[in-house]
């Protein structure tokens, strides 16, 4: 079983749609959680950290469920510019473990 | 600030050749790391360092060496290139500890092809 698992997609959605990504992690000792965004053939960049209480940044909402070892990302009112791959990332033992990424394509 | 820089951007090697991928950061970050990214595999950690003089292995260290003689630089050496090492390589840096939600900053990547 992979340490961090994501649905690879692709998710194809129309502009304005709401889309949710899920991620599970296997090690209960994981301590910090993130969503990174990666545009085609570019370097990953931090989208948002994921805190135990859940957090929101504009159209983006992240949730963490430590008991179920589950992380989610909700994007509301999708824009064309949201098209990218979204990486679920977990810290563990002083290292970062990446999921394989979920590809999102937002169509006009 | 230049952030994290990597050279070269592209490289083609023949099987058996050696080379060094360069990585430098100007943010005084203690933590530096190297990842490789292959289609469908996500980013996999090769080696990492929590400070000058300290390095450790990640998930896929075989065939690669690193050293950290300064805070700024973290070169990755391919000892004898193999076609399986064809990949995109990313260097990243951050403050420590990672568990404190410190952001990783990535370089633009090196696209390596081994023939």
mmCIF file of N, CA and C in Angstrom, chain A residues 36, chain B residues 1-4 23-33 49-52 68 70-74 91-96 98 102-107:
data_model
loop_
_atom_site.group_PDB
_atom_site.id
_atom_site.type_symbol
_atom_site.label_atom_id
_atom_site.label_comp_id
_atom_site.label_asym_id
_atom_site.label_seq_id
_atom_site.Cartn_x
_atom_site.Cartn_y
_atom_site.Cartn_z
ATOM 1 N N UNK A 36 -0.125 20.752 -2.481
ATOM 2 C CA UNK A 36 0.699 21.490 -3.420
ATOM 3 C C UNK A 36 0.035 21.436 -4.784
ATOM 4 N N UNK B 1 15.847 37.901 -4.136
ATOM 5 C CA UNK B 1 16.212 36.485 -3.904
ATOM 6 C C UNK B 1 15.981 35.667 -5.163
ATOM 7 N N UNK B 2 16.958 34.810 -5.507
ATOM 8 C CA UNK B 2 16.781 33.920 -6.649
ATOM 9 C C UNK B 2 15.945 32.708 -6.263
ATOM 10 N N UNK B 3 15.842 32.406 -4.960
ATOM 11 C CA UNK B 3 15.103 31.229 -4.518
ATOM 12 C C UNK B 3 15.959 29.982 -4.672
ATOM 13 N N UNK B 4 15.386 28.940 -5.282
ATOM 14 C CA UNK B 4 16.105 27.694 -5.525
ATOM 15 C C UNK B 4 16.446 27.625 -7.012
ATOM 16 N N UNK B 23 22.297 22.344 -7.398
ATOM 17 C CA UNK B 23 21.171 22.984 -6.727
ATOM 18 C C UNK B 23 21.730 23.992 -5.734
ATOM 19 N N UNK B 24 21.147 25.192 -5.742
ATOM 20 C CA UNK B 24 21.573 26.224 -4.797
ATOM 21 C C UNK B 24 20.355 27.010 -4.330
ATOM 22 N N UNK B 25 20.406 27.463 -3.068
ATOM 23 C CA UNK B 25 19.324 28.304 -2.533
ATOM 24 C C UNK B 25 19.940 29.462 -1.741
ATOM 25 N N UNK B 26 19.234 30.580 -1.775
ATOM 26 C CA UNK B 26 19.769 31.784 -1.118
ATOM 27 C C UNK B 26 18.847 32.244 0.000
ATOM 28 N N UNK B 27 18.092 31.320 0.584
ATOM 29 C CA UNK B 27 17.134 31.666 1.627
ATOM 30 C C UNK B 27 17.608 31.218 3.012
ATOM 31 N N UNK B 28 18.837 30.737 3.095
ATOM 32 C CA UNK B 28 19.416 30.271 4.352
ATOM 33 C C UNK B 28 18.615 29.123 4.975
ATOM 34 N N UNK B 29 18.053 28.284 4.104
ATOM 35 C CA UNK B 29 17.284 27.141 4.578
ATOM 36 C C UNK B 29 18.211 26.031 5.046
ATOM 37 N N UNK B 30 17.842 25.411 6.164
ATOM 38 C CA UNK B 30 18.637 24.288 6.663
ATOM 39 C C UNK B 30 18.356 23.013 5.852
ATOM 40 N N UNK B 31 17.112 22.806 5.479
ATOM 41 C CA UNK B 31 16.683 21.547 4.856
ATOM 42 C C UNK B 31 16.754 21.665 3.345
ATOM 43 N N UNK B 32 17.425 20.711 2.716
ATOM 44 C CA UNK B 32 17.439 20.614 1.254
ATOM 45 C C UNK B 32 17.228 19.165 0.872
ATOM 46 N N UNK B 33 16.617 18.977 -0.290
ATOM 47 C CA UNK B 33 16.270 17.620 -0.703
ATOM 48 C C UNK B 33 16.246 17.512 -2.212
ATOM 49 N N UNK B 49 18.976 16.601 3.330
ATOM 50 C CA UNK B 49 19.972 17.112 4.272
ATOM 51 C C UNK B 49 19.300 18.111 5.205
ATOM 52 N N UNK B 50 19.617 18.004 6.486
ATOM 53 C CA UNK B 50 19.047 18.942 7.466
ATOM 54 C C UNK B 50 20.049 20.017 7.869
ATOM 55 N N UNK B 51 21.197 20.027 7.224
ATOM 56 C CA UNK B 51 22.174 21.073 7.497
ATOM 57 C C UNK B 51 23.512 20.711 6.887
ATOM 58 N N UNK B 52 24.422 21.661 6.845
ATOM 59 C CA UNK B 52 25.744 21.417 6.272
ATOM 60 C C UNK B 52 26.423 20.255 6.986
ATOM 61 N N UNK B 68 26.835 17.936 1.334
ATOM 62 C CA UNK B 68 26.338 19.260 1.734
ATOM 63 C C UNK B 68 27.473 19.963 2.478
ATOM 64 N N UNK B 70 28.128 23.256 2.184
ATOM 65 C CA UNK B 70 27.685 24.596 2.579
ATOM 66 C C UNK B 70 26.173 24.584 2.772
ATOM 67 N N UNK B 71 25.638 25.582 3.449
ATOM 68 C CA UNK B 71 24.186 25.682 3.591
ATOM 69 C C UNK B 71 23.507 25.890 2.246
ATOM 70 N N UNK B 72 24.187 26.607 1.337
ATOM 71 C CA UNK B 72 23.554 27.028 0.089
ATOM 72 C C UNK B 72 23.457 25.935 -0.983
ATOM 73 N N UNK B 73 24.409 25.016 -1.025
ATOM 74 C CA UNK B 73 24.529 24.105 -2.169
ATOM 75 C C UNK B 73 24.268 22.651 -1.782
ATOM 76 N N UNK B 74 23.612 21.943 -2.699
ATOM 77 C CA UNK B 74 23.305 20.529 -2.445
ATOM 78 C C UNK B 74 23.342 19.786 -3.782
ATOM 79 N N UNK B 91 14.948 19.843 -6.980
ATOM 80 C CA UNK B 91 15.590 20.164 -5.720
ATOM 81 C C UNK B 91 14.630 21.050 -4.937
ATOM 82 N N UNK B 92 14.625 20.925 -3.611
ATOM 83 C CA UNK B 92 13.740 21.743 -2.784
ATOM 84 C C UNK B 92 14.455 22.136 -1.503
ATOM 85 N N UNK B 93 13.990 23.227 -0.891
ATOM 86 C CA UNK B 93 14.574 23.652 0.378
ATOM 87 C C UNK B 93 13.498 24.239 1.274
ATOM 88 N N UNK B 94 13.777 24.240 2.567
ATOM 89 C CA UNK B 94 12.843 24.815 3.543
ATOM 90 C C UNK B 94 13.552 25.018 4.870
ATOM 91 N N UNK B 95 12.884 25.720 5.760
ATOM 92 C CA UNK B 95 13.326 25.763 7.149
ATOM 93 C C UNK B 95 12.943 24.432 7.816
ATOM 94 N N UNK B 96 13.545 24.141 8.934
ATOM 95 C CA UNK B 96 13.168 22.967 9.721
ATOM 96 C C UNK B 96 12.520 23.441 11.018
ATOM 97 N N UNK B 98 10.136 20.227 9.396
ATOM 98 C CA UNK B 98 9.044 20.114 8.435
ATOM 99 C C UNK B 98 7.704 20.027 9.144
ATOM 100 N N UNK B 102 6.557 24.146 7.650
ATOM 101 C CA UNK B 102 7.434 24.981 6.836
ATOM 102 C C UNK B 102 7.259 24.634 5.363
ATOM 103 N N UNK B 103 7.105 25.660 4.538
ATOM 104 C CA UNK B 103 6.853 25.480 3.110
ATOM 105 C C UNK B 103 8.115 25.008 2.399
ATOM 106 N N UNK B 104 7.958 24.032 1.506
ATOM 107 C CA UNK B 104 9.048 23.608 0.631
ATOM 108 C C UNK B 104 9.056 24.496 -0.619
ATOM 109 N N UNK B 105 10.233 25.015 -0.954
ATOM 110 C CA UNK B 105 10.406 25.794 -2.177
ATOM 111 C C UNK B 105 11.181 24.931 -3.169
ATOM 112 N N UNK B 106 10.637 24.805 -4.368
ATOM 113 C CA UNK B 106 11.232 23.922 -5.368
ATOM 114 C C UNK B 106 11.970 24.721 -6.430
ATOM 115 N N UNK B 107 13.026 24.122 -6.950
ATOM 116 C CA UNK B 107 13.674 24.646 -8.137
ATOM 117 C C UNK B 107 12.878 24.288 -9.376
#
